[in-house]
Coordinates of C-alpha atoms in Angstrom, one line a residue:
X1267 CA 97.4 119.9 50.5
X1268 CA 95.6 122.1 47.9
X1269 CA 94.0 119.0 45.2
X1270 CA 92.0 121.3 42.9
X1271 CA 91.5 125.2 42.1
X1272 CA 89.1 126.9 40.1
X1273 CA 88.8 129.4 38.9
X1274 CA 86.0 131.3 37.1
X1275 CA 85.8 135.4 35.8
X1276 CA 88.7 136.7 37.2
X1277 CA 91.8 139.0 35.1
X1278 CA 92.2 137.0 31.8
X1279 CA 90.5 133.8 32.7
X1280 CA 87.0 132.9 31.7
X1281 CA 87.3 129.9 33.5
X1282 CA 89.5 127.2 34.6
X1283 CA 89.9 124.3 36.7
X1284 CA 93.8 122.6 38.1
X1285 CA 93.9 119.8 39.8
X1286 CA 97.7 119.6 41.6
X1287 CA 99.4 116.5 42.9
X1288 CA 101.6 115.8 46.2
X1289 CA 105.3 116.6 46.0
X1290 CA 107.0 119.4 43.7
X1291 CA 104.5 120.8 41.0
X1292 CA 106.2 123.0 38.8
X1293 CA 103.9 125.8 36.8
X1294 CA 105.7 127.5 33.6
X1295 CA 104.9 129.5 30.6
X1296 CA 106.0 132.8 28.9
X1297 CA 106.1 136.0 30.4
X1298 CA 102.4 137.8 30.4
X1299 CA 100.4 134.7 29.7
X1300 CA 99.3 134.4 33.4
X1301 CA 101.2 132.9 35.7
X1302 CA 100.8 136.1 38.3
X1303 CA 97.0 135.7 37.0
X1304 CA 96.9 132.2 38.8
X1305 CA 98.7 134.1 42.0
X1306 CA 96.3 136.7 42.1
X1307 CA 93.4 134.3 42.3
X1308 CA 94.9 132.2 44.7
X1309 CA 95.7 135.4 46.9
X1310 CA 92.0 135.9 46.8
X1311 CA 90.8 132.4 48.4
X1312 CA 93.9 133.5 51.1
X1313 CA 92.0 136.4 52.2
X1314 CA 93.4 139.1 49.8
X1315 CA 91.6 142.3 49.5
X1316 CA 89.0 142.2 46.4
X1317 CA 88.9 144.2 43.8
X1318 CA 86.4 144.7 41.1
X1319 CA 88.3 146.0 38.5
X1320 CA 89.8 142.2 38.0
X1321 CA 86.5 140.8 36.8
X1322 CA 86.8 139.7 33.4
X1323 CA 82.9 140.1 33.1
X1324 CA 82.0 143.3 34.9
X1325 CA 78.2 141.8 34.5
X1326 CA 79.2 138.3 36.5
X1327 CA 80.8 137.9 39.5
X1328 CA 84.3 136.1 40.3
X1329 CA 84.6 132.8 42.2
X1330 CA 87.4 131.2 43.5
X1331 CA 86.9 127.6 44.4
X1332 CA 89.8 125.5 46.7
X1333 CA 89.7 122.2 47.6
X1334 CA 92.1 121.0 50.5
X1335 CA 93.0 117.6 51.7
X1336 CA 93.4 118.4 55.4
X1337 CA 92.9 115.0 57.1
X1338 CA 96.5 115.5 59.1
X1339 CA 97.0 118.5 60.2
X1340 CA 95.0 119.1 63.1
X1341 CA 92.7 121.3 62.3
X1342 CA 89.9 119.7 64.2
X1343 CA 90.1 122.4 66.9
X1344 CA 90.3 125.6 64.5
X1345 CA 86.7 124.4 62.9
X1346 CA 85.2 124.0 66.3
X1347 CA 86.4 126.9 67.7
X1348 CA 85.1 128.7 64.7
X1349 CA 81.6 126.8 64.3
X1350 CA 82.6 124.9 60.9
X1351 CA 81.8 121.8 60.1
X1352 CA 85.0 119.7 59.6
X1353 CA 85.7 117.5 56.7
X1354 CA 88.8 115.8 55.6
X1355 CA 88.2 116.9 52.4
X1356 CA 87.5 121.0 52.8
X1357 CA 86.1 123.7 50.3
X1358 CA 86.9 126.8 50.5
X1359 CA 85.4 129.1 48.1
X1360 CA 85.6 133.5 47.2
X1361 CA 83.1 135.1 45.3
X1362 CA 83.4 138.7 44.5
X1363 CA 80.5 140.8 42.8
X1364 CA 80.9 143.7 40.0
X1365 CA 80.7 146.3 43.3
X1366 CA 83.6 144.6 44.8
X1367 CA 81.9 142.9 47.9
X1368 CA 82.8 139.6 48.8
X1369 CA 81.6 136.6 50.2
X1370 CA 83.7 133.8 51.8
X1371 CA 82.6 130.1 52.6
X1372 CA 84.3 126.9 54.3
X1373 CA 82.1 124.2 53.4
X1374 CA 79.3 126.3 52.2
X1375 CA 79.4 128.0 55.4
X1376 CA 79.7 131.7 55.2
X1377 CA 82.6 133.1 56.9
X1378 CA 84.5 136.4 57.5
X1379 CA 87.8 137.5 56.0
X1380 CA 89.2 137.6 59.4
X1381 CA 88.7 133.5 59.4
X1382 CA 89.0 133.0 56.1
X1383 CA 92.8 134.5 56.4
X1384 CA 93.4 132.4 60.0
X1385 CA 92.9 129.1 58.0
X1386 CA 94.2 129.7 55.0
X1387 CA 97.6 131.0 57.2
X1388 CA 97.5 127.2 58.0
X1389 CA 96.7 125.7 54.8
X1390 CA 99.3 127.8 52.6
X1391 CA 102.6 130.1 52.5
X1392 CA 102.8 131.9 49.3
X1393 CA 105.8 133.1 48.9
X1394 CA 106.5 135.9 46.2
X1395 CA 109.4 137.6 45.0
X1396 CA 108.5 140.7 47.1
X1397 CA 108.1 138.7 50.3
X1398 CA 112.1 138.5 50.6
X1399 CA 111.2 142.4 52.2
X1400 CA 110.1 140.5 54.8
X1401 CA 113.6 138.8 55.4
X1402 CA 114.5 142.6 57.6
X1403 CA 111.3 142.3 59.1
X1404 CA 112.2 141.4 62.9
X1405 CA 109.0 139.9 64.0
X1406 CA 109.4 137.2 60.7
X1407 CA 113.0 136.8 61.7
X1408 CA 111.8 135.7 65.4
X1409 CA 109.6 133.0 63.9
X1410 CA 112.4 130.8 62.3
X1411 CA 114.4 131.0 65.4
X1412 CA 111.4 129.6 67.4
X1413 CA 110.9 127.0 64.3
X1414 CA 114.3 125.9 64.6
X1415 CA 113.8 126.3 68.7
X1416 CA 110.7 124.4 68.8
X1417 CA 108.6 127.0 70.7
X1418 CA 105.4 126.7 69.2
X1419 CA 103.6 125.3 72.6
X1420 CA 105.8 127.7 75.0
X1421 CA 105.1 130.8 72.6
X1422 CA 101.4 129.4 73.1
X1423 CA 101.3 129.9 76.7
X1424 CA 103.8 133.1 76.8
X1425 CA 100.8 134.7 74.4
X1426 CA 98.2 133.3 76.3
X1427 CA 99.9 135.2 79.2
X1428 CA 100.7 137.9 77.8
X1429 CA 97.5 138.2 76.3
X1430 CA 95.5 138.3 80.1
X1431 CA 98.3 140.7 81.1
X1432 CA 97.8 143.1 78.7
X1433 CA 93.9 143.0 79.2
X1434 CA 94.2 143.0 83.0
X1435 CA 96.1 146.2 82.0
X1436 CA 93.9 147.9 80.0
X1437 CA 91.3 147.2 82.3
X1438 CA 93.6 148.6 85.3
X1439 CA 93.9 152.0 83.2
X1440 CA 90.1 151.9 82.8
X1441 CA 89.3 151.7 86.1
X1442 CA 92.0 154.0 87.2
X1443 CA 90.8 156.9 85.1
X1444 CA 87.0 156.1 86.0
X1445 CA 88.0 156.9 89.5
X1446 CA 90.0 159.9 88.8
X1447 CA 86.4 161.4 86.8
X1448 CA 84.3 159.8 89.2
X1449 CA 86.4 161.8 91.8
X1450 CA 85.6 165.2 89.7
X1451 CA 82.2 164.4 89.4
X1452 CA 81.7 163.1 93.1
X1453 CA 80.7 166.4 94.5
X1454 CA 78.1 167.2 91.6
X1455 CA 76.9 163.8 92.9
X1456 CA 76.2 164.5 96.3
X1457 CA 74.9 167.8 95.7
X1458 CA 72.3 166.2 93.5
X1459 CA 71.3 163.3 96.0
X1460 CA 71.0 165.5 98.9
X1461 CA 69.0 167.9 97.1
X1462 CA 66.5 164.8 95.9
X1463 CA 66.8 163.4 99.4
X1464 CA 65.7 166.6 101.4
X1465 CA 62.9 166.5 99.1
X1466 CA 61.3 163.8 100.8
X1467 CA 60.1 162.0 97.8
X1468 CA 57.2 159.5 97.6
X1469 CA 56.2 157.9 95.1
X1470 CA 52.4 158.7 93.9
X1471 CA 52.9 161.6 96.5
X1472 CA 51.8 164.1 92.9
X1473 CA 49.0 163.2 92.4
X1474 CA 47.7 163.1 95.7
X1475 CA 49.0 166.9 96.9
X1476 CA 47.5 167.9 93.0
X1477 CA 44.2 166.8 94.4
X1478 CA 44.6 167.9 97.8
X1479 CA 45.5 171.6 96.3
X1480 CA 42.8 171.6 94.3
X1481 CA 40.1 170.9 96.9
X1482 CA 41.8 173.4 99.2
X1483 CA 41.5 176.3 96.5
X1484 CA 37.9 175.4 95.9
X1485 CA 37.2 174.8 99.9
X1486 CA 34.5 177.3 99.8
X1487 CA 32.5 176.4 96.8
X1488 CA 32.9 173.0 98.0
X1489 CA 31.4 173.2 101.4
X1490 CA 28.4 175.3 99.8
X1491 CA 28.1 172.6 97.5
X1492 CA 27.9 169.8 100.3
X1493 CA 26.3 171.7 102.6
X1494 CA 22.9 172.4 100.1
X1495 CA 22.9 168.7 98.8
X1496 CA 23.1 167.6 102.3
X1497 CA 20.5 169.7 103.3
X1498 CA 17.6 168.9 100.4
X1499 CA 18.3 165.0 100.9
X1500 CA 17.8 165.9 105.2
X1501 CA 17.3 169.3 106.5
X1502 CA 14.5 170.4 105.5
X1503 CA 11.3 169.9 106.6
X1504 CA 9.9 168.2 103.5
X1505 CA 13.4 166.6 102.2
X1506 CA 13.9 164.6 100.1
X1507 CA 14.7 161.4 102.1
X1508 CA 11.2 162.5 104.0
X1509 CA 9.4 162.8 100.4
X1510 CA 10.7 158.9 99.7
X1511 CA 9.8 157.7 103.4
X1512 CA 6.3 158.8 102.7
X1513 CA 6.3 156.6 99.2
X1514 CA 7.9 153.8 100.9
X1515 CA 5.5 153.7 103.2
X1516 CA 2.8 154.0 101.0
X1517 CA 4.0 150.9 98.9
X1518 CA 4.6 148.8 101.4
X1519 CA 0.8 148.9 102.5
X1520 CA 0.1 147.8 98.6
X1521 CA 2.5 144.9 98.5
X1522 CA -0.2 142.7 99.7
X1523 CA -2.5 143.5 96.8
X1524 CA 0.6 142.8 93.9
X1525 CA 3.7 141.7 93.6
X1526 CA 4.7 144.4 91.0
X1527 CA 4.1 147.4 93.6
X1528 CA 6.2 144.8 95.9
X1529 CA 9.1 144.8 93.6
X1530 CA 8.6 148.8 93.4
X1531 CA 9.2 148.6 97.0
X1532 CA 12.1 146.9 97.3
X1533 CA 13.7 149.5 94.7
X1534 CA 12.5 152.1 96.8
X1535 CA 13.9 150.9 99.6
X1536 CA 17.8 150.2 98.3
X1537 CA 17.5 153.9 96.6
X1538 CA 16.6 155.3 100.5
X1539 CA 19.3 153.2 102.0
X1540 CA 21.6 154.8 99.4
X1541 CA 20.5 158.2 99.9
X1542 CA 20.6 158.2 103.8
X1543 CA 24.5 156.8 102.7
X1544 CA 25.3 159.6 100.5
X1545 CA 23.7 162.0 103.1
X1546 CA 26.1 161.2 106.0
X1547 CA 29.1 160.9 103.3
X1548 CA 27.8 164.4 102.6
X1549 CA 27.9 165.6 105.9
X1550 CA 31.1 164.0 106.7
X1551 CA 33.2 165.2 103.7
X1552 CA 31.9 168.4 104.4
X1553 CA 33.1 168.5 107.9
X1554 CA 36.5 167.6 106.7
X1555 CA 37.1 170.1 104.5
X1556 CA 38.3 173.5 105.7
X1557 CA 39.4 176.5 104.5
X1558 CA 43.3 176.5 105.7
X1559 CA 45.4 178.9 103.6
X1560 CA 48.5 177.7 105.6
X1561 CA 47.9 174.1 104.6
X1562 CA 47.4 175.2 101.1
X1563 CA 50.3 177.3 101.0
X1564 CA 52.8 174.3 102.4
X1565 CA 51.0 171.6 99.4
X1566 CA 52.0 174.4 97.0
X1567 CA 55.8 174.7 98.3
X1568 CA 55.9 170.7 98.2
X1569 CA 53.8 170.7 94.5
X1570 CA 56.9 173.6 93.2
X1571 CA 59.5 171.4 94.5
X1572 CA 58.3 168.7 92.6
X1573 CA 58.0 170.6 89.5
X1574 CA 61.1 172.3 90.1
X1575 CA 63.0 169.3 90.2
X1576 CA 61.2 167.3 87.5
X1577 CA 62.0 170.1 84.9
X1578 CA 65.6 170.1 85.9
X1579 CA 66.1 166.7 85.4
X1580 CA 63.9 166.0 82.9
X1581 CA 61.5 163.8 83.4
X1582 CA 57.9 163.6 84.0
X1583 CA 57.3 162.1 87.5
X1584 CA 58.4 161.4 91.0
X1585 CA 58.9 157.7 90.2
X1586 CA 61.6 158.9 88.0
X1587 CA 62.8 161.5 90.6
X1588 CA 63.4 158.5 93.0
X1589 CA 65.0 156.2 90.7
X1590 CA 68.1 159.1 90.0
X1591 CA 68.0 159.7 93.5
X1592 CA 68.7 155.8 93.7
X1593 CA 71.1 155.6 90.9
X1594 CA 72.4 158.7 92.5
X1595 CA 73.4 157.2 95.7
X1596 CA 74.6 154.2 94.0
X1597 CA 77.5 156.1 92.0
X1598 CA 78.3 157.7 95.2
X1599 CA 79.2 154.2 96.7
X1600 CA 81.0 152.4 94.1
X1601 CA 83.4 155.9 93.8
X1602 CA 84.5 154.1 97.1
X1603 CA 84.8 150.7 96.0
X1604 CA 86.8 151.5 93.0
X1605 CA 90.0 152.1 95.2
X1606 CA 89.5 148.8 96.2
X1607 CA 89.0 147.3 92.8
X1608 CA 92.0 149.5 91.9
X1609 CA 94.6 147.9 94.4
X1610 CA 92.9 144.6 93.4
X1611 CA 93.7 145.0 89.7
X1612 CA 97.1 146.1 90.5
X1613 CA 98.2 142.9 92.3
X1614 CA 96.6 140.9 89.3
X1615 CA 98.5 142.4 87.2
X1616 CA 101.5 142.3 88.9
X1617 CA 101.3 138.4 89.7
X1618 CA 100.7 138.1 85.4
X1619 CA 103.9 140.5 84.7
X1620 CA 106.3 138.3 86.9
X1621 CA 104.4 134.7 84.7
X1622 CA 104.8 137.1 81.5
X1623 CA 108.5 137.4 82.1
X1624 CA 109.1 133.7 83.5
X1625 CA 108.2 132.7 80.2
X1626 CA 109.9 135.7 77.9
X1627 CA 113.4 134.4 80.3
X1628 CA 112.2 130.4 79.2
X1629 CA 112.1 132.0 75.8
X1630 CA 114.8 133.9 75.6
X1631 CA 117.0 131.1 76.3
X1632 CA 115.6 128.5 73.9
X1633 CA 116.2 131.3 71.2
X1634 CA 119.9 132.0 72.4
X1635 CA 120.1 128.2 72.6
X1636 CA 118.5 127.8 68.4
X1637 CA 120.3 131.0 67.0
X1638 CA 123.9 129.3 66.3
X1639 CA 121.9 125.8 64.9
X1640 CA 120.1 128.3 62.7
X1641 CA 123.0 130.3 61.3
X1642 CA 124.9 126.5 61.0
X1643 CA 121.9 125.0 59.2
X1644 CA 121.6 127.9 56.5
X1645 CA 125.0 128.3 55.6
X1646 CA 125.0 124.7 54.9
X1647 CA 122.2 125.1 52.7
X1648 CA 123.5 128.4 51.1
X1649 CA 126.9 126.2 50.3
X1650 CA 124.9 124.2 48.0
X1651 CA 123.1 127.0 46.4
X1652 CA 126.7 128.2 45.5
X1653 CA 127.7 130.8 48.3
X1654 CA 130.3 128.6 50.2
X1655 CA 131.5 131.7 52.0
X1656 CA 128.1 132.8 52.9
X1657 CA 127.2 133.8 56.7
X1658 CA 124.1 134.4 58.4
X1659 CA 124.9 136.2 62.2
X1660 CA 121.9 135.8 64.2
X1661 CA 121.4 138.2 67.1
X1662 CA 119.3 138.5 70.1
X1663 CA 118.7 141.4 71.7
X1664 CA 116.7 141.7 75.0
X1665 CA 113.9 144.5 75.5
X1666 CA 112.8 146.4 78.1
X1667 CA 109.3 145.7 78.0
X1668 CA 107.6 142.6 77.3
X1669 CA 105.7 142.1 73.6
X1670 CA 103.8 139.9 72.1
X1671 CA 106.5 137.6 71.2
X1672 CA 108.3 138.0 74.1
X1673 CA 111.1 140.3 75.3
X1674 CA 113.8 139.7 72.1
X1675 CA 114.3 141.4 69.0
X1676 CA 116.4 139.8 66.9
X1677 CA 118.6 140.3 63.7
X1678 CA 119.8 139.0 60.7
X1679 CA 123.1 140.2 59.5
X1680 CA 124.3 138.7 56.4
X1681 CA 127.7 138.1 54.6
X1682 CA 127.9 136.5 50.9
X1683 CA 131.5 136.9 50.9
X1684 CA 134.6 135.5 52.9
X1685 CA 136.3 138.4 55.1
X1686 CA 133.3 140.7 54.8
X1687 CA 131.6 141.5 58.0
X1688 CA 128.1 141.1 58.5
X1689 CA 125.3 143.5 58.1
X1690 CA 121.8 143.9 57.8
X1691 CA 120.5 142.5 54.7
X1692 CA 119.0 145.7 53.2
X1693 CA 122.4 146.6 53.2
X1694 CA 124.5 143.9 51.5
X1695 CA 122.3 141.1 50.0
X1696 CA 121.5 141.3 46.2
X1697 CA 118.2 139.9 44.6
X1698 CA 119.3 136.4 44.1
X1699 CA 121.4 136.1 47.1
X1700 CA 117.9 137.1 49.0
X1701 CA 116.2 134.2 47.2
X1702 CA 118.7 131.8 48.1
X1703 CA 118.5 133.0 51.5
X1704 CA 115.1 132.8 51.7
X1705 CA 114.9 129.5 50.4
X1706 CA 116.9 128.4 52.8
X1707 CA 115.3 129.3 55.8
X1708 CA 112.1 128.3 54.2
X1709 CA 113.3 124.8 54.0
X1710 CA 114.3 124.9 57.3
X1711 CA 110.7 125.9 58.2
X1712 CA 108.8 123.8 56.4
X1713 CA 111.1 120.7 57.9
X1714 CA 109.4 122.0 61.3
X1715 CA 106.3 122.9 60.8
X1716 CA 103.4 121.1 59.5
X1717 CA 102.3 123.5 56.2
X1718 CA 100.3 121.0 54.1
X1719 CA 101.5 123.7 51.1
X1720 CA 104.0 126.0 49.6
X1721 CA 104.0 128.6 46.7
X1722 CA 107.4 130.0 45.6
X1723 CA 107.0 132.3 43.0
X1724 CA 110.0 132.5 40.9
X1725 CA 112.2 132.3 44.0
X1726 CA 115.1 131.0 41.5
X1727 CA 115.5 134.7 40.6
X1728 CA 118.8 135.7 39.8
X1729 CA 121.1 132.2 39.7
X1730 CA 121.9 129.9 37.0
X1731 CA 123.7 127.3 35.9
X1732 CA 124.4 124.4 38.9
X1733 CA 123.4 126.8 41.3
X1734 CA 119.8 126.3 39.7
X1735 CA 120.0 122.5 39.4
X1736 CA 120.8 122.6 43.4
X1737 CA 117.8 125.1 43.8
X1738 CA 115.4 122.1 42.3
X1739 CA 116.8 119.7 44.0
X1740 CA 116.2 121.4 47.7
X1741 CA 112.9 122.2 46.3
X1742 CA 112.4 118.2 45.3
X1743 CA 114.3 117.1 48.6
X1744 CA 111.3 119.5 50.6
X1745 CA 108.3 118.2 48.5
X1746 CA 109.0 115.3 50.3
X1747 CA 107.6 116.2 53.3
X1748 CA 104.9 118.4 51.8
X1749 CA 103.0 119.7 48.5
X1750 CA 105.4 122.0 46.7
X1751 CA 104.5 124.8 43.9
X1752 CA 107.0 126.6 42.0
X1753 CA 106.2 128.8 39.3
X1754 CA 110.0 128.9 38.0
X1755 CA 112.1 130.3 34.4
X1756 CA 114.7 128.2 34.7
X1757 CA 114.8 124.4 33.1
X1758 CA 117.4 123.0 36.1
X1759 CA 113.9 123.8 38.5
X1760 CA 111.5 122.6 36.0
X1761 CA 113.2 119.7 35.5
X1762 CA 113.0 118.5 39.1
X1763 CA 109.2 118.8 39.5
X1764 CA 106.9 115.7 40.0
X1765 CA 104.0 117.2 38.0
X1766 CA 104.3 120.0 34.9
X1767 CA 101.8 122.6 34.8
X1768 CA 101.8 124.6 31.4
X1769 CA 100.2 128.5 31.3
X1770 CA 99.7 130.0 28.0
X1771 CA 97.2 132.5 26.0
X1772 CA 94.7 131.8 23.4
X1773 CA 92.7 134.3 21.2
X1774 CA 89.4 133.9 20.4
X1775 CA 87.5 136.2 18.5
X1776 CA 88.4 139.8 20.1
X1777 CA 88.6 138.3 23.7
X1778 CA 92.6 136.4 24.9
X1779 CA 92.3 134.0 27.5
X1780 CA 94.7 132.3 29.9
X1781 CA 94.5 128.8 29.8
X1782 CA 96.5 126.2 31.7
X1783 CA 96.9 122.3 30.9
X1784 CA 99.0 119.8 32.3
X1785 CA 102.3 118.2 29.7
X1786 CA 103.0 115.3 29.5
X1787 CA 106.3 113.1 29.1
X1788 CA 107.3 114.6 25.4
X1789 CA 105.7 117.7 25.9
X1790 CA 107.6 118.1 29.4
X1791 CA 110.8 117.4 26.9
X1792 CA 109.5 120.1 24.6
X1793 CA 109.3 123.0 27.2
X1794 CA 112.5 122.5 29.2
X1795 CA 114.5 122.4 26.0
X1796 CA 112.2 125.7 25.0
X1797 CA 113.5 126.8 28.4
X1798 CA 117.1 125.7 27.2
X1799 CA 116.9 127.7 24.0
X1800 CA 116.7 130.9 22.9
X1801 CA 114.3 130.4 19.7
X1802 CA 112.9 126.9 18.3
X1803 CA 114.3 123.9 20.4
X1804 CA 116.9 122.0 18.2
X1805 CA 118.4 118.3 18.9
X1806 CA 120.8 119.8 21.6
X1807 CA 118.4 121.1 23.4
X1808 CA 115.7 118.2 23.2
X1809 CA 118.8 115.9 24.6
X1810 CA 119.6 118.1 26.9
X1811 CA 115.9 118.2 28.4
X1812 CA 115.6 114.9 28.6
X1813 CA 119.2 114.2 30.4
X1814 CA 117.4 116.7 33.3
X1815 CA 114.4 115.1 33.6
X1816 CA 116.2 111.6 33.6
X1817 CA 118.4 113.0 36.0
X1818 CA 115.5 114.0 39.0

């Protein structure tokens, strides 16, 4: 149940805090002092849409504080499932800034709007003059006949169903049209592989035919060049290898005398060792090169492949070229497995249809089975709100195609009056006759669900007299079971409540406020006889207000 609501910046109200009991709290006051204020507030902790323009303070931003005594109503799951922390005792709290950005927390946890909605769906039902538009809406009228059918847990697992069914069919469509492009694209494919696949492609094959080309365009040069070095460190008669003999020779007969010229030596030596290496590396490399225009006209063809290929596909290397050749031959094989994955997801969702429809039939039937209860139970409630004649025909009608509620659509048809034949309500139900309607089958809701709270704005709109006094006490009789709010005009309602919430405006300086306060006994007396009169209360009046609050 909601135990406390603040309020701070928001329309008319600087700030203000309410504190609400269990059972039927009734909120009155005069017309434009702010009852609708409260609403709108309210409707913003619920996940309404903000709006910057309703800032008091355009400097300061709104917040919208609820406290909630949820200790049994089972939301343990719901918290878990959206990583709150859980507390019998839960804050929920709305700020909106001058820009008109929100914020939403549970518990000082920040939240979206999309969760923020999904609890407070389970916290409260607000319901407003304008929501008895929602008494033609089919999909609302399917709800009380599962309420009165007890369907909650099967309309669990028929969504639950339905849910993997329609996903298994999406996913069927997807693959489906994957195949019929991959199909398109399958020859585009192959020409592509092939033509990467005759190219023979290694990788780090580049650089090594770049360097092989260059050598063989320079052959020439570079066997003069090997062939002269070569020769001045062996061939001729006073090389250079024979110039470094003669010193090592030398130096070796001077060892003896000290060990510096020792140590020249041994450099000596290594650098002969090396040179007489370098020599016959000479010699060999130059043997292996040869002038071979054939060879480099074939390293060429391979090098303008390469290129060729790299600038069409865009990249920079044969590493890359092999990996799309890869990725290449890998589309080309799952083209063929998608048939398979096809026919696979086609049985799946077949097998889920046939559960999907098992349940819409078990559905079906409990809702054939609740519709007469349902018209039984609110024409007895409609008889005490004054319309003995009154008749709600409830009809089921079975669709082609499943839906998320299953496969019936159903509809309300309505008759206020003995030997008038039902019709749909936009067609024969009046204002007040809606509200009694909809009070009805909200009673009848709230006896089978577990809503810790419910907001009926006004919905004593358009009756009178004992009419009204029956409206408070179905309204007393169904705080029983839960927290009831009723912002009401009539003094048969207000009587009936538990708790008295006043509303009213007060001026100060150039700046009116709405301000709220809870009455007491006398001044309880005071506004229902207000209620009773048209001007200043007189004795009547005060009698009379206390005869309908002795009466509750």
């Amino acid at each position: 149940m909601l135990s406390k609501l603040t309020v701070r910046n928001y329309a008319l109200i600087d700030e203000l805090s309410i504190e609400f009991d269990k059972g039927l709290t009734i909120i009155t006051g005069e017309t434009g002092a702010g009852k609708s204020i409260l609403l709108g507030a309210l409707g913003l902790l619920l996940g309404d849409r903000a709006d910057s323009s309703a800032l008091m303070d355009k400097t300061q931003k709104c917040i919208v504080e609820g406290t909630f005594g949820i200790k049994n109503y089972s939301l343990g799951n719901f918290f878990s499932e959206s990583d709150l922390d859980y507390s019998d005792e839960t804050t929920i709290r709305r700020e909106v800034n001058a820009d008109g950005k929100s914020r939403s927390f549970v518990n000082d946890t920040p939240v979206n709007v999309t969760t923020l909605r999904a609890l407070s769906e389970k916290l409260v039902d607000v319901h407003s003059q304008h929501e008895t538009l929602t008494l033609n809406d089919s999909s609302f009228q399917l709800s009380v006949i599962d309420a009165v059918a007890e369907n909650e847990e099967l309309l669990r697992k028929y969504r639950d169903a339905y849910s993997l069914y329609r996903k298994t069919l999406v996913k069927l469509s997807e693959v489906t049209a994957l195949e019929a492009k991959s199909k398109t694209d399958l020859d585009y494919f192959r020409f592509q592989f092939d033509e990467l696949e005759k190219a023979h492609l290694e990788d780090g094959e580049q650089e090594k035919l770049e360097t092989e080309l260059s050598t063989l365009e320079n052959a020439e040069t570079i066997k003069n060049g090997l062939s002269s070095s070569a020769f001045a460190l062996n061939g001729s008669e006073e090389n250079i290898l024979l110039s470094i003999g003669t010193i090592k020779q030398a130096l070796s007969q001077l060892s003896k005398f000290n060990p510096q010229i020792a140590a020249l030596n041994e450099r000596v030596n290594s650098s002969l060792i090396e040179l007489k290496d370098i020599a016959a590396e000479l010699e060999s490399l130059n043997d292996d090169i040869a002038v071979d225009p054939k060879r480099m006209e074939i390293v060429q063809e391979k090098l303008d492949a390469i290129y060729r290929l790299e600038k069409k596909h865009n990249v920079a290397t044969v590493a890359e070229l092999i990996a799309l050749r890869d990725s290449l031959s890998e589309k080309i094989a799952s083209i063929g497995s998608l048939e398979e994955q096809i026919a696979k997801l086609a049985a799946e969702t077949q097998m889920q249809l046939k559960k999907v429809k098992e349940l819409a039939e078990k559905l079906s039937g409990k809702r054939s089975e609740a519709a007469p209860l349902l018209s039984k139970s609110v024409a007895g409630t409609l008889k005490q709100l004054g319309m003995p004649n009154a008749m709600l025909d409830v009809q089921l009608e079975i669709l082609p195609e499943p839906r998320e509620s299953g496969t019936d659509k159903a509809t309300f048809l309505f008759s206020a009056n003995k030997g008038s034949a039902p019709q749909p309500l936009n067609k024969v139900a009046s204002g007040g006759e809606l509200s009694r309607l909809m009070l009805s089958l909200k009673s009848l809701l709230a006896e089978r669900t577990a809503l810790p709270t419910i907001i009926f704005d006004e919905i004593d709109t358009g009756i009178s007299g004992d009419v009204a006094a029956k409206t408070g006490s179905i309204l007393e009789k169904l705080s029983r079971n839960l927290q009831v709010i009723t912002i009401t005009h009539l003094p048969q309602v207000a009587s009936k409540g538990k708790s008295h919430l006043f509303v009213y405006k007060e001026e100060s300086g150039k700046r009116t406020y709405t301000r709220i306060r809870r009455l007491n006994g006398e001044e309880r007396v005071e506004e229902i006889a207000k209620m009773l009169s048209a001007g200043k209360p007189g004795d009547a009046a005060m009698r009379n207000a206390k005869e309908l609050l002795d009466a509750k």
